[in-house]
GROMACS .gro file of C-alpha atoms in nm:
model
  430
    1UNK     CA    1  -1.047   1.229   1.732
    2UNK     CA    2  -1.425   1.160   1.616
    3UNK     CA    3  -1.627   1.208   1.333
    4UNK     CA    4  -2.046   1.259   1.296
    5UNK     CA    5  -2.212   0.932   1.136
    6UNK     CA    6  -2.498   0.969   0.944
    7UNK     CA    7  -2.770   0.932   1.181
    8UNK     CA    8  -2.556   1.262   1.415
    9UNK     CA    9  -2.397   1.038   1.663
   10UNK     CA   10  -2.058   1.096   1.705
   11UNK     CA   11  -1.809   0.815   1.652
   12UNK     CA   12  -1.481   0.787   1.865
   13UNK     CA   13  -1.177   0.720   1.648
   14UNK     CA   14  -0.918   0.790   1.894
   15UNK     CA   15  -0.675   1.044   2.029
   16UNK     CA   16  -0.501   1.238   1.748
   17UNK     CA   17  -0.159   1.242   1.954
   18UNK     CA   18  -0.141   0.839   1.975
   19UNK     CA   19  -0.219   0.827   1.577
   20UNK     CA   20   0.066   0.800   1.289
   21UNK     CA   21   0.121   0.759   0.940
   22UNK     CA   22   0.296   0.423   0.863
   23UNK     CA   23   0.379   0.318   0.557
   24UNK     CA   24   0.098   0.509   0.419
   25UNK     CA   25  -0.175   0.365   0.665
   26UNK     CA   26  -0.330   0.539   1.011
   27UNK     CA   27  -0.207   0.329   1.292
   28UNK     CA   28  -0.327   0.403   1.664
   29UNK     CA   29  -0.021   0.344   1.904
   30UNK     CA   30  -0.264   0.189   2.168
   31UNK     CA   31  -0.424  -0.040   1.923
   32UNK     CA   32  -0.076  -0.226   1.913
   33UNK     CA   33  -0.019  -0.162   2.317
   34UNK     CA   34  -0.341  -0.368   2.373
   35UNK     CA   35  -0.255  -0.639   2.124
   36UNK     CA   36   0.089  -0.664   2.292
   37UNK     CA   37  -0.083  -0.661   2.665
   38UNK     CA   38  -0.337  -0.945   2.555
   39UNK     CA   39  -0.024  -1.223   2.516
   40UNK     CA   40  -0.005  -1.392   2.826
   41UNK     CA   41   0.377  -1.331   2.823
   42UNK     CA   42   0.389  -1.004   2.851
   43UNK     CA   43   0.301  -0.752   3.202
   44UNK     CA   44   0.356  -0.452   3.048
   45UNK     CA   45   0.419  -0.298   2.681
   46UNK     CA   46   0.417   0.062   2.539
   47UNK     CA   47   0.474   0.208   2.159
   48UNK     CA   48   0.658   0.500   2.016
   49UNK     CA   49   0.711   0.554   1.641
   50UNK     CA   50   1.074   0.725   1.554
   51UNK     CA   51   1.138   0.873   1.209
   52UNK     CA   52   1.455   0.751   1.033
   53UNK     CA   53   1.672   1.089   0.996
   54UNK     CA   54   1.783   1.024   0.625
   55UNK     CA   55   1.459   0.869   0.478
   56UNK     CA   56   1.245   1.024   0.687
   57UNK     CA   57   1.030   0.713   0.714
   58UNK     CA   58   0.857   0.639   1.041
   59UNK     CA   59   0.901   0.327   1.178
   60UNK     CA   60   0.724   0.141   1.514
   61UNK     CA   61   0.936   0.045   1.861
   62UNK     CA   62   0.802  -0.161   2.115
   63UNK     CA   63   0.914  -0.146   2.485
   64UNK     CA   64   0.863  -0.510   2.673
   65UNK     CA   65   0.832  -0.594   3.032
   66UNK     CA   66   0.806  -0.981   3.034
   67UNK     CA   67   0.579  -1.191   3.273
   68UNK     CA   68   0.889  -1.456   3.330
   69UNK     CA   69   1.230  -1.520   3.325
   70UNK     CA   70   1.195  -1.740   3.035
   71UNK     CA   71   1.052  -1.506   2.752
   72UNK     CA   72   0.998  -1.659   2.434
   73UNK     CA   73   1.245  -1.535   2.147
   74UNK     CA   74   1.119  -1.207   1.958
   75UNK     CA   75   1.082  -1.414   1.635
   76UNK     CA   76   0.811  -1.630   1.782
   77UNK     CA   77   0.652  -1.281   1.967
   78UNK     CA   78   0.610  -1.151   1.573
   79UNK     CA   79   0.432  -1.463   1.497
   80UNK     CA   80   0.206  -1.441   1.771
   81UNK     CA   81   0.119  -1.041   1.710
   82UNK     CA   82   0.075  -1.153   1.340
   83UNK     CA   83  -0.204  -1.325   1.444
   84UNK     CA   84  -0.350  -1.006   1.580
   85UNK     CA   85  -0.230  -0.687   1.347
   86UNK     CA   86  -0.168  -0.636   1.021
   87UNK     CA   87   0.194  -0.608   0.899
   88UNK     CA   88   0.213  -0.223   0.898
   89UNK     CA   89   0.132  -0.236   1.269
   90UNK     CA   90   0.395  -0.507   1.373
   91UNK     CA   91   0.698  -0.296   1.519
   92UNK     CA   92   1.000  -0.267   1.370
   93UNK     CA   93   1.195  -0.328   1.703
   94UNK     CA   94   1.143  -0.452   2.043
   95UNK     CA   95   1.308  -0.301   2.348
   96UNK     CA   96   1.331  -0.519   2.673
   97UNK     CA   97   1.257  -0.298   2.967
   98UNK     CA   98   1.276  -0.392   3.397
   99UNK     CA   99   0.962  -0.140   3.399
  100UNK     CA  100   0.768   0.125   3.141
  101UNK     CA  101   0.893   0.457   3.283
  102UNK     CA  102   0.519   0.689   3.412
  103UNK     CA  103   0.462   0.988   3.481
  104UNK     CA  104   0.325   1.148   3.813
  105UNK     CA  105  -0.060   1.104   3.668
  106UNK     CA  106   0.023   0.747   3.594
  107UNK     CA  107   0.045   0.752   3.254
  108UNK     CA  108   0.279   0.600   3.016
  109UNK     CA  109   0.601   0.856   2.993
  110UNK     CA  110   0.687   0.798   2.597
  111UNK     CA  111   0.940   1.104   2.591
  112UNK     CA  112   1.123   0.914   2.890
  113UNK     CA  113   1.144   0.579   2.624
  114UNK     CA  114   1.453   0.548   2.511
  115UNK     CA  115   1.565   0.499   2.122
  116UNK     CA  116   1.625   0.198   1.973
  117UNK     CA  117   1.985   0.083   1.964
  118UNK     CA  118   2.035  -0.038   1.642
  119UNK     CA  119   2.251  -0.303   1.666
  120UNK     CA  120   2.252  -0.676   1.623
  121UNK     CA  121   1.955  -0.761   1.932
  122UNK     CA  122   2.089  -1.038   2.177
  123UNK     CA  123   1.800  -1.230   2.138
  124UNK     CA  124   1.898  -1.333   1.784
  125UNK     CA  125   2.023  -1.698   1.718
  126UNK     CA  126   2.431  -1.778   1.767
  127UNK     CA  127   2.583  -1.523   1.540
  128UNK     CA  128   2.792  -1.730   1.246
  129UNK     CA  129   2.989  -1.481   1.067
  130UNK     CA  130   2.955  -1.483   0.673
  131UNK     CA  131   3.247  -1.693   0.488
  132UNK     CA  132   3.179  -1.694   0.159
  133UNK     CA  133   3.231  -1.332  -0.148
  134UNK     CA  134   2.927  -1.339  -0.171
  135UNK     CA  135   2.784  -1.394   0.168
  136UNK     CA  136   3.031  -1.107   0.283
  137UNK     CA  137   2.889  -0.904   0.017
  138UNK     CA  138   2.536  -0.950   0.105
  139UNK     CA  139   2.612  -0.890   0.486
  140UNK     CA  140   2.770  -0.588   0.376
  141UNK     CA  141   2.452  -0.465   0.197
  142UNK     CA  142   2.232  -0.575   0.539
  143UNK     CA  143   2.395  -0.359   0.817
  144UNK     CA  144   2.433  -0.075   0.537
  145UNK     CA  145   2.071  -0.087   0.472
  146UNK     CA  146   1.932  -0.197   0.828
  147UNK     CA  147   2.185   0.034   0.984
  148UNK     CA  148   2.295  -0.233   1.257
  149UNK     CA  149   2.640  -0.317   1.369
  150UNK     CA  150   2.638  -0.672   1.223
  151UNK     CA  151   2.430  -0.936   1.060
  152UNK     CA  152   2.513  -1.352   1.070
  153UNK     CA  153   2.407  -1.543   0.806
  154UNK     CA  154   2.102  -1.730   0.972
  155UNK     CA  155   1.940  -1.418   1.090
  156UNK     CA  156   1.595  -1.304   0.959
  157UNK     CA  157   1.604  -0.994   0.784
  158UNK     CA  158   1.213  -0.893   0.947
  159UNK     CA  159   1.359  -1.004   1.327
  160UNK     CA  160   1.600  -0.732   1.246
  161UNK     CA  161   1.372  -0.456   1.203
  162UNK     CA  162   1.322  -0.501   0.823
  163UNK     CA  163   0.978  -0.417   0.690
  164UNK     CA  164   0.912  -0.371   0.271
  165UNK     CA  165   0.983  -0.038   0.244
  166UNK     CA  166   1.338  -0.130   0.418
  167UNK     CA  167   1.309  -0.429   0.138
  168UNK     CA  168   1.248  -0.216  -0.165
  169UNK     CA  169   1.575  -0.016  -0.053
  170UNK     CA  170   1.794  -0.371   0.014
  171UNK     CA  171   1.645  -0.488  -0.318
  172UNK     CA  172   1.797  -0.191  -0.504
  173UNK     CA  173   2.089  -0.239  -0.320
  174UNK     CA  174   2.154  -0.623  -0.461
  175UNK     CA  175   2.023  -0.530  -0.804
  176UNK     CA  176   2.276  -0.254  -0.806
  177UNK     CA  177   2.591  -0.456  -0.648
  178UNK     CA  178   2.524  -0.818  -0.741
  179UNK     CA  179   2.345  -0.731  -1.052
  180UNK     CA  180   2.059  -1.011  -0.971
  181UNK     CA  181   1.634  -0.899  -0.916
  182UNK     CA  182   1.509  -0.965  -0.587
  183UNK     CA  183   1.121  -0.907  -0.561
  184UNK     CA  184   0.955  -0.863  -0.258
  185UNK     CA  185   0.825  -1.229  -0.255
  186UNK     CA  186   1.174  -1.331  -0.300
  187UNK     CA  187   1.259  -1.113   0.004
  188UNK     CA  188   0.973  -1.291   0.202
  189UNK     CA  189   1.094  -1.621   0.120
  190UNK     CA  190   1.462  -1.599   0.130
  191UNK     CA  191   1.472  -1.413   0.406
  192UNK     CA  192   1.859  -1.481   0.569
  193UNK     CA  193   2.143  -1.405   0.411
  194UNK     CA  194   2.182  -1.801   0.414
  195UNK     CA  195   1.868  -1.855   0.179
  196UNK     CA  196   1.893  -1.543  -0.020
  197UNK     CA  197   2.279  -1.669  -0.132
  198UNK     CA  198   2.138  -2.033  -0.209
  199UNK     CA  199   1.901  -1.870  -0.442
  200UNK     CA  200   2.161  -1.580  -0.634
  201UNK     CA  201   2.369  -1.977  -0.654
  202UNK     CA  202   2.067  -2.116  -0.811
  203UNK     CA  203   1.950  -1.810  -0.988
  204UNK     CA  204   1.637  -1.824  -0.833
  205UNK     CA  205   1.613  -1.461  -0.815
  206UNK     CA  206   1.674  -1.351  -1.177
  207UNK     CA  207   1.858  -1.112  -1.422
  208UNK     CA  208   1.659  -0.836  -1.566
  209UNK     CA  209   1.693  -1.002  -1.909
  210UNK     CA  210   1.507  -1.291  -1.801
  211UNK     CA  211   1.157  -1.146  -1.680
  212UNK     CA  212   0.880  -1.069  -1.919
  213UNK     CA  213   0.554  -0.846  -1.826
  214UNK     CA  214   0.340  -0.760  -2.085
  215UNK     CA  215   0.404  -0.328  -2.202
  216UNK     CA  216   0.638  -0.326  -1.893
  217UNK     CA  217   1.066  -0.408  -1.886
  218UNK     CA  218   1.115  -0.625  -1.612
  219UNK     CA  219   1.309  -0.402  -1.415
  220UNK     CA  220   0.974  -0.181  -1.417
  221UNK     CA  221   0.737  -0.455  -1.368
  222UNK     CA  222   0.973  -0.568  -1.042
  223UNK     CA  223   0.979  -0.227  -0.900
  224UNK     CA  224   0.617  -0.244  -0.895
  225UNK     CA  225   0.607  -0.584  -0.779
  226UNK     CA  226   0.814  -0.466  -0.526
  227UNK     CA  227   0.536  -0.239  -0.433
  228UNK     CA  228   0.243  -0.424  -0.402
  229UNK     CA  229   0.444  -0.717  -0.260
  230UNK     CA  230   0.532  -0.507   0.043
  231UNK     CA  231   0.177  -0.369   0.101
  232UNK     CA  232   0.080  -0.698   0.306
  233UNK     CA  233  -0.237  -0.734   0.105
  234UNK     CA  234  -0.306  -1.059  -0.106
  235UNK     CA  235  -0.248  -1.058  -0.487
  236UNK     CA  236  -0.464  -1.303  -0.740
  237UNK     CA  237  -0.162  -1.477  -0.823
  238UNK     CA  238   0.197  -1.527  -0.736
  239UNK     CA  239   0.366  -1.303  -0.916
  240UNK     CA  240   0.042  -1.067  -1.023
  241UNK     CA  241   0.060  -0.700  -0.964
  242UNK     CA  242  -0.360  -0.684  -0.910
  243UNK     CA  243  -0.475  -0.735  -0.556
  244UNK     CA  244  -0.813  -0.915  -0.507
  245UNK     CA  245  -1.096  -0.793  -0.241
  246UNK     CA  246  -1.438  -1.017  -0.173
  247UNK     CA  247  -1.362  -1.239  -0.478
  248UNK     CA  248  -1.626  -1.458  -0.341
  249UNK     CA  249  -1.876  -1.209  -0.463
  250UNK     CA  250  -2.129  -1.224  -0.742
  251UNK     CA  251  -2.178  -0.888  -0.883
  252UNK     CA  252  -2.045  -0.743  -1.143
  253UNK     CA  253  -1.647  -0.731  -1.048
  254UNK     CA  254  -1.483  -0.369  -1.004
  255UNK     CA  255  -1.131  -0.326  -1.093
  256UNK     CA  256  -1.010   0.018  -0.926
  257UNK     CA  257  -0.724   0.186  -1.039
  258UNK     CA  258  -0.530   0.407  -0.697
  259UNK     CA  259  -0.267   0.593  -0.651
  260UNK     CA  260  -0.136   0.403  -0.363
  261UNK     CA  261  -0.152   0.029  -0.242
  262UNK     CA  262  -0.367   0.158   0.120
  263UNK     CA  263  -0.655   0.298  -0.045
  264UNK     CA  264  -0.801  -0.008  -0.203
  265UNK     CA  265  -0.878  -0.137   0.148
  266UNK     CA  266  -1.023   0.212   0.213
  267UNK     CA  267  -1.301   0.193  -0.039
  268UNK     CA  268  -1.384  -0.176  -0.048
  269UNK     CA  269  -1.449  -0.144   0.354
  270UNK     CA  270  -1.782   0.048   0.264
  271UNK     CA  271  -1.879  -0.137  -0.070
  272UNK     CA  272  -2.091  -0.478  -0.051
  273UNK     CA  273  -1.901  -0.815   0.000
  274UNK     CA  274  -2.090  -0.913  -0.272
  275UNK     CA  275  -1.914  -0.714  -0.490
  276UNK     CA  276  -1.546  -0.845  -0.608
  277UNK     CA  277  -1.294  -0.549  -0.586
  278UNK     CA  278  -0.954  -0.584  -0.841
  279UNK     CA  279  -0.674  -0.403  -0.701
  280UNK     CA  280  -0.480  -0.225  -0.981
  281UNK     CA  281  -0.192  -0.019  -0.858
  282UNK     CA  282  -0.130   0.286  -1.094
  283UNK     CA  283   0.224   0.304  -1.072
  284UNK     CA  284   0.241   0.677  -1.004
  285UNK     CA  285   0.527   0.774  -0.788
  286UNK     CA  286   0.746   0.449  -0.888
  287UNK     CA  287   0.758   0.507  -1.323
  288UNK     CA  288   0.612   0.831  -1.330
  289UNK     CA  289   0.466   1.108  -1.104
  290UNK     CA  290   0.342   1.483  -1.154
  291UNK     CA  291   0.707   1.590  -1.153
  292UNK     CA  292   0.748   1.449  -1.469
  293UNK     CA  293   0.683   1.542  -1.873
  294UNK     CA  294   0.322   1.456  -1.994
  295UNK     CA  295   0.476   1.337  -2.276
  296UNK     CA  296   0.679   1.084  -2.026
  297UNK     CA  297   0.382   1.023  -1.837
  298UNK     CA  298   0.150   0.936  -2.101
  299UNK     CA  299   0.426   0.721  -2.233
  300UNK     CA  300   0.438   0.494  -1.927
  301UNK     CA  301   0.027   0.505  -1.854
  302UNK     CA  302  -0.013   0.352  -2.214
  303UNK     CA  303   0.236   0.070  -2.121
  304UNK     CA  304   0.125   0.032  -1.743
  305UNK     CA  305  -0.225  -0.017  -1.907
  306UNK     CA  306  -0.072  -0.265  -2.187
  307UNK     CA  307   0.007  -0.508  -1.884
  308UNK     CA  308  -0.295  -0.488  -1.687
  309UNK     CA  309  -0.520  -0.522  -1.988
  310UNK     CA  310  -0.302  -0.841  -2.086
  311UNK     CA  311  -0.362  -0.981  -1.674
  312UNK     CA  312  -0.805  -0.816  -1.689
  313UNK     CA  313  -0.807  -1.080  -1.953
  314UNK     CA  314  -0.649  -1.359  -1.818
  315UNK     CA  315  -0.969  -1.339  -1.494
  316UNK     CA  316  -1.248  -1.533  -1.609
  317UNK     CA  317  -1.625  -1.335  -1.637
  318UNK     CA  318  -1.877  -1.345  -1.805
  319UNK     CA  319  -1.938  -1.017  -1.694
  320UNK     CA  320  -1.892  -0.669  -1.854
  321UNK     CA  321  -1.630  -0.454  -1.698
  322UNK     CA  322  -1.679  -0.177  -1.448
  323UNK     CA  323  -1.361   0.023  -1.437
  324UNK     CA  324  -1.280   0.290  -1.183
  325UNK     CA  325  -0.982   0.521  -1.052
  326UNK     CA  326  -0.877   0.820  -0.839
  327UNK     CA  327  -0.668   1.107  -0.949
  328UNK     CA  328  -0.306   0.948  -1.157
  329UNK     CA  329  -0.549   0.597  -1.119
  330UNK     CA  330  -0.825   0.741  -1.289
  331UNK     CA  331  -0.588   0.794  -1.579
  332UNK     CA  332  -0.514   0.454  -1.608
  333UNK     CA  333  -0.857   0.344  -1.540
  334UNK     CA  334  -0.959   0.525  -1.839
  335UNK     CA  335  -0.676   0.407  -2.036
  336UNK     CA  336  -0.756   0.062  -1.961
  337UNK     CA  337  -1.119   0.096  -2.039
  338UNK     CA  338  -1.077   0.232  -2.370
  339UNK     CA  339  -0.811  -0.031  -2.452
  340UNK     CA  340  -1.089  -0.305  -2.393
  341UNK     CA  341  -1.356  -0.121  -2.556
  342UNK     CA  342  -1.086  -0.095  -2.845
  343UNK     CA  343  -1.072  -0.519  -2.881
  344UNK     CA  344  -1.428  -0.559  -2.873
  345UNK     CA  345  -1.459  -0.577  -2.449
  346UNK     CA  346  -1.807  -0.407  -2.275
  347UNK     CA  347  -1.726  -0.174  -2.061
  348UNK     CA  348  -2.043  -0.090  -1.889
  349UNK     CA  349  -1.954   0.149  -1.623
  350UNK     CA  350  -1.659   0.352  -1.601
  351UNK     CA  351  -1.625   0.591  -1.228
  352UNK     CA  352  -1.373   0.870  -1.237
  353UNK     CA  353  -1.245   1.040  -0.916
  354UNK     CA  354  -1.055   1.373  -1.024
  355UNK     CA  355  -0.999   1.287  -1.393
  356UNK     CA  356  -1.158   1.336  -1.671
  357UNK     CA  357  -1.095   1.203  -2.055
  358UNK     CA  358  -1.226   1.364  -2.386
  359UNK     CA  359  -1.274   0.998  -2.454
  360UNK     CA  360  -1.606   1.024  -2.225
  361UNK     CA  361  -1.787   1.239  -2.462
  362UNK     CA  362  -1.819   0.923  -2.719
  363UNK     CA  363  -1.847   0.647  -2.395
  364UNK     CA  364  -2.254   0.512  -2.435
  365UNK     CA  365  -2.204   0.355  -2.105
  366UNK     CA  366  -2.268   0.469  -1.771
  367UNK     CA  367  -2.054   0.741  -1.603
  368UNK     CA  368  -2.002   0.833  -1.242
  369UNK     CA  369  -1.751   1.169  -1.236
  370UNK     CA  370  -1.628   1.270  -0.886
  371UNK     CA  371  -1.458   1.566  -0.812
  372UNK     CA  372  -1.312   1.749  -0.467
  373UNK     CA  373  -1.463   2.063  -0.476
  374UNK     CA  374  -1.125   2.274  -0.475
  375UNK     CA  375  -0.929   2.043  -0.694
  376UNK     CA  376  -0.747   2.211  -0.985
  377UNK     CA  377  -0.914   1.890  -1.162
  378UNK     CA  378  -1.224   2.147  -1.254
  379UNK     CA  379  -1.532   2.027  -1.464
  380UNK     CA  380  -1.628   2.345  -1.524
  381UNK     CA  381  -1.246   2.353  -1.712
  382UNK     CA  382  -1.301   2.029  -1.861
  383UNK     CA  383  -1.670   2.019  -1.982
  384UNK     CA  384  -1.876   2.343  -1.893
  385UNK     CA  385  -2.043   2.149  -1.588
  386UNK     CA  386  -2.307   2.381  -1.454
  387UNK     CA  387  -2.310   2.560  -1.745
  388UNK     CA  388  -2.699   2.575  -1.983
  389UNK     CA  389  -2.644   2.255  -2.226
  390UNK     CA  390  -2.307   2.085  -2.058
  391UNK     CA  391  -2.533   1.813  -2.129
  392UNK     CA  392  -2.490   1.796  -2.506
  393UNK     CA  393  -2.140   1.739  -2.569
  394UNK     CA  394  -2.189   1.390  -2.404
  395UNK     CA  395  -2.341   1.093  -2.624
  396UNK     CA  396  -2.453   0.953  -2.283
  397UNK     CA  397  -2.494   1.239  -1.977
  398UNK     CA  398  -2.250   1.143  -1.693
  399UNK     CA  399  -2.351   1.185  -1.313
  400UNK     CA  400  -2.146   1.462  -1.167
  401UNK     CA  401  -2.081   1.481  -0.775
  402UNK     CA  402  -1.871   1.726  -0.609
  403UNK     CA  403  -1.782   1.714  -0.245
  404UNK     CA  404  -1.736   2.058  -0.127
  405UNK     CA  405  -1.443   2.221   0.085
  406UNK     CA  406  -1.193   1.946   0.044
  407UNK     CA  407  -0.883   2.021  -0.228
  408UNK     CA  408  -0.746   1.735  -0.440
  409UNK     CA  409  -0.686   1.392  -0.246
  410UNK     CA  410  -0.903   1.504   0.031
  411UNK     CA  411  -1.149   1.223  -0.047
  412UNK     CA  412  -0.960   0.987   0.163
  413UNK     CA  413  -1.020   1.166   0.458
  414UNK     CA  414  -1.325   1.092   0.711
  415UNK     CA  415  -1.603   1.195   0.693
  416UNK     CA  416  -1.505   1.276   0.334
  417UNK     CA  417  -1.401   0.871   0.257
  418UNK     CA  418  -1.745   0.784   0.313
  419UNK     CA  419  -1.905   1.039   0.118
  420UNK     CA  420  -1.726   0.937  -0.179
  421UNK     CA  421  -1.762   0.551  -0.119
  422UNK     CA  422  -2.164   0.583  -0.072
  423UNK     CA  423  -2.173   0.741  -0.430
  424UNK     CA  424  -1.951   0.444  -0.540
  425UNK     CA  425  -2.168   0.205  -0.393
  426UNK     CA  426  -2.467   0.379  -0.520
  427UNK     CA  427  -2.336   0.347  -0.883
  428UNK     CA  428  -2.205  -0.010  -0.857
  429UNK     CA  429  -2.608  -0.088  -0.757
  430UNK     CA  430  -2.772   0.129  -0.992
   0.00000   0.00000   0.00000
């Protein structure tokens, strides 16, 4: 795979057979083959990703040939590739191997790579069996969810192959059987079926009743904590569902409103590091989605937007506010702007990718409308665009950009990404 830059030079990517989708994310199979080869411990390593037959969720196995006879436990081989990958690209299980099977052009042989066994690894500490109801009950949950033979008490729920889309299914599973809330920085911290007991003992991890968030119920605000949790990437705060990119920076801050945790990274990787990025997580596909009533929909954006406004006010600026969004985001972005602009907040620039708002024809602030060009998101539906005097109907004229020959969502495809990002950038500058 390649795409053309810019300046016509064509930019290796890599090969489109060794690429998959994980958790949302692009992941190159030999990107994590060369972090593996580059610990001293290990002589050879290959990757293959498996999709889960019931979930259909892909998940990453690694196959080990070992420099020694004294290997160091797979626990302390996560740490070390934690140094080098991101989260998403840590596999879910490692499989010991005498030799990584080749074909007769010497290359690895991944259809010859056996399937993970998913049972309790040997490499685990000393099994101890649970003893207590509730230990028994959260084992229970564990090899249900992890689909392994057994689990002991001490062992770590990632060592077993867990990742947070595993943990967003396990914390369902407690909430639903043991009636406590486990978020997914619960599920990072008490980790064992040891710790995770000690704090359902302690009520660490809490009844629904006893979480507030803003417009949201708790059990809505801990799904979506649950969501951003998993993602890997940093939040403000403990606890805060808004992410936080080059905070460091002087500009004008930019909170952006997506669809789904992944493509914040996507955008801020072409915007200035001067310019601080705000994570804001739309919760489409988790409260509501395009499957569901507008009346239901608009319901939940209103409330969604209740919260964040509540947590945009809590970050000290003396800034006005740029908002931004794509597609379901955009709807909240709006949302959100128009609920500052309603308690007396500046709003000076508002960007909307696939979206528009009636709103916008009374906005006096700057507007940067984006639109793929074979979305069923049409200006020319919502506003006349191209038509003699579009112009009119707008107290202050937006820019309008289309990208052509993409359909809706498209934008997050190269060489597409960039193309949207540069008018981004332009508009944060301008």
């Amino acid at each position: 795979m390649g795409r053309i830059k810019e300046d016509g030079c064509l930019e290796y990517v890599g090969r489109k057979d060794f690429m998959v989708k994980i958790r949302g994310y692009r992941v190159e199979i030999e990107a994590i083959e060369a972090a593996l080869l580059s610990l001293y411990y290990i002589k050879e390593a290959a990757v293959k990703a498996f999709e889960e037959e019931d979930t259909k969720t892909k998940y990453l196995t690694a196959y080990i040939v070992y420099a020694s006879d004294l290997p160091p436990a797979i626990a302390e081989l996560r740490e070390d590739l934690k140094k080098i990958l991101p989260d998403y690209m840590i596999p879910s299980y490692f499989v010991m191997l005498e030799k990584i099977p080749y074909t007769a052009s010497f290359k690895i042989d991944r259809k010859a790579l056996p399937a993970p066994v998913k049972r309790r690894p040997e490499f685990m500490p000393t099994y101890v069996a649970p003893v207590t109801e509730l230990e028994k009950k959260l084992a229970k949950i564990w090899t249900e969810i992890l689909g392994i033979d057994k689990v002991g008490i001490d062992d770590n729920f990632f060592a077993l192959g867990g990742n947070s889309i595993i943990g967003v299914r396990l914390a369902a599973e407690i909430e639903k059987n043991i009636d406590m809330i486990m978020s997914a920085e619960a599920l990072i911290k008490f980790s064992t079926i040891t710790g995770m007991a000690k704090a359902i003992r302690k009520t660490t991890l809490k009844k629904p009743e006893q979480i507030k968030a803003g417009g949201l119920s708790s059990k809505e605000y801990l799904k979506m904590l649950a969501t951003v949790g998993g993602s890997g990437l940093s939040t403000i705060k403990p606890g805060s569902l808004i992410t936080g990119f080059n905070l460091k920076g002087v500009k004008t801050p930019l909170f952006w409103c997506a669809v789904a945790y992944n493509q914040h990274p996507m955008i801020v990787r072409y915007l200035e590091k001067e310019h601080p990025v705000y994570g804001i997580f739309s919760g489409q596909k988790i409260l509501w989605s395009a499957n569901t009533s507008k009346e239901h929909n608009n319901k939940y954006v209103k409330r969604i937007a209740s919260y964040y406004i509540n947590e945009i006010l809590k970050i000290k600026t003396d800034k006005p506010y740029i908002l931004g969004g794509n597609c379901g985001g955009a709807w909240l972005a709006a949302e959100i702007a128009f609920g500052l602009m309603k308690i007396g907040k500046k709003v000076e620039k508002i960007c909307m990718v696939d979206w528009f708002d009636e709103r916008f024809f009374e906005y006096d602030g700057k507007a940067l409308l984006i639109y793929a060009g074979e979305s069923h998101m049409n200006p020319k539906k919502f506003f006349g665009w191209g038509k003699e005097g579009w112009e009119k109907k707008f107290i202050s004229i937006p820019k309008v950009y289309i990208i052509p020959g993409i359909k809706h969502g498209g934008y997050f495809n190269e060489p597409y990404l960039e193309e949207m990002c540069i008018q981004i950038k332009e508009f944060l500058n301008n």
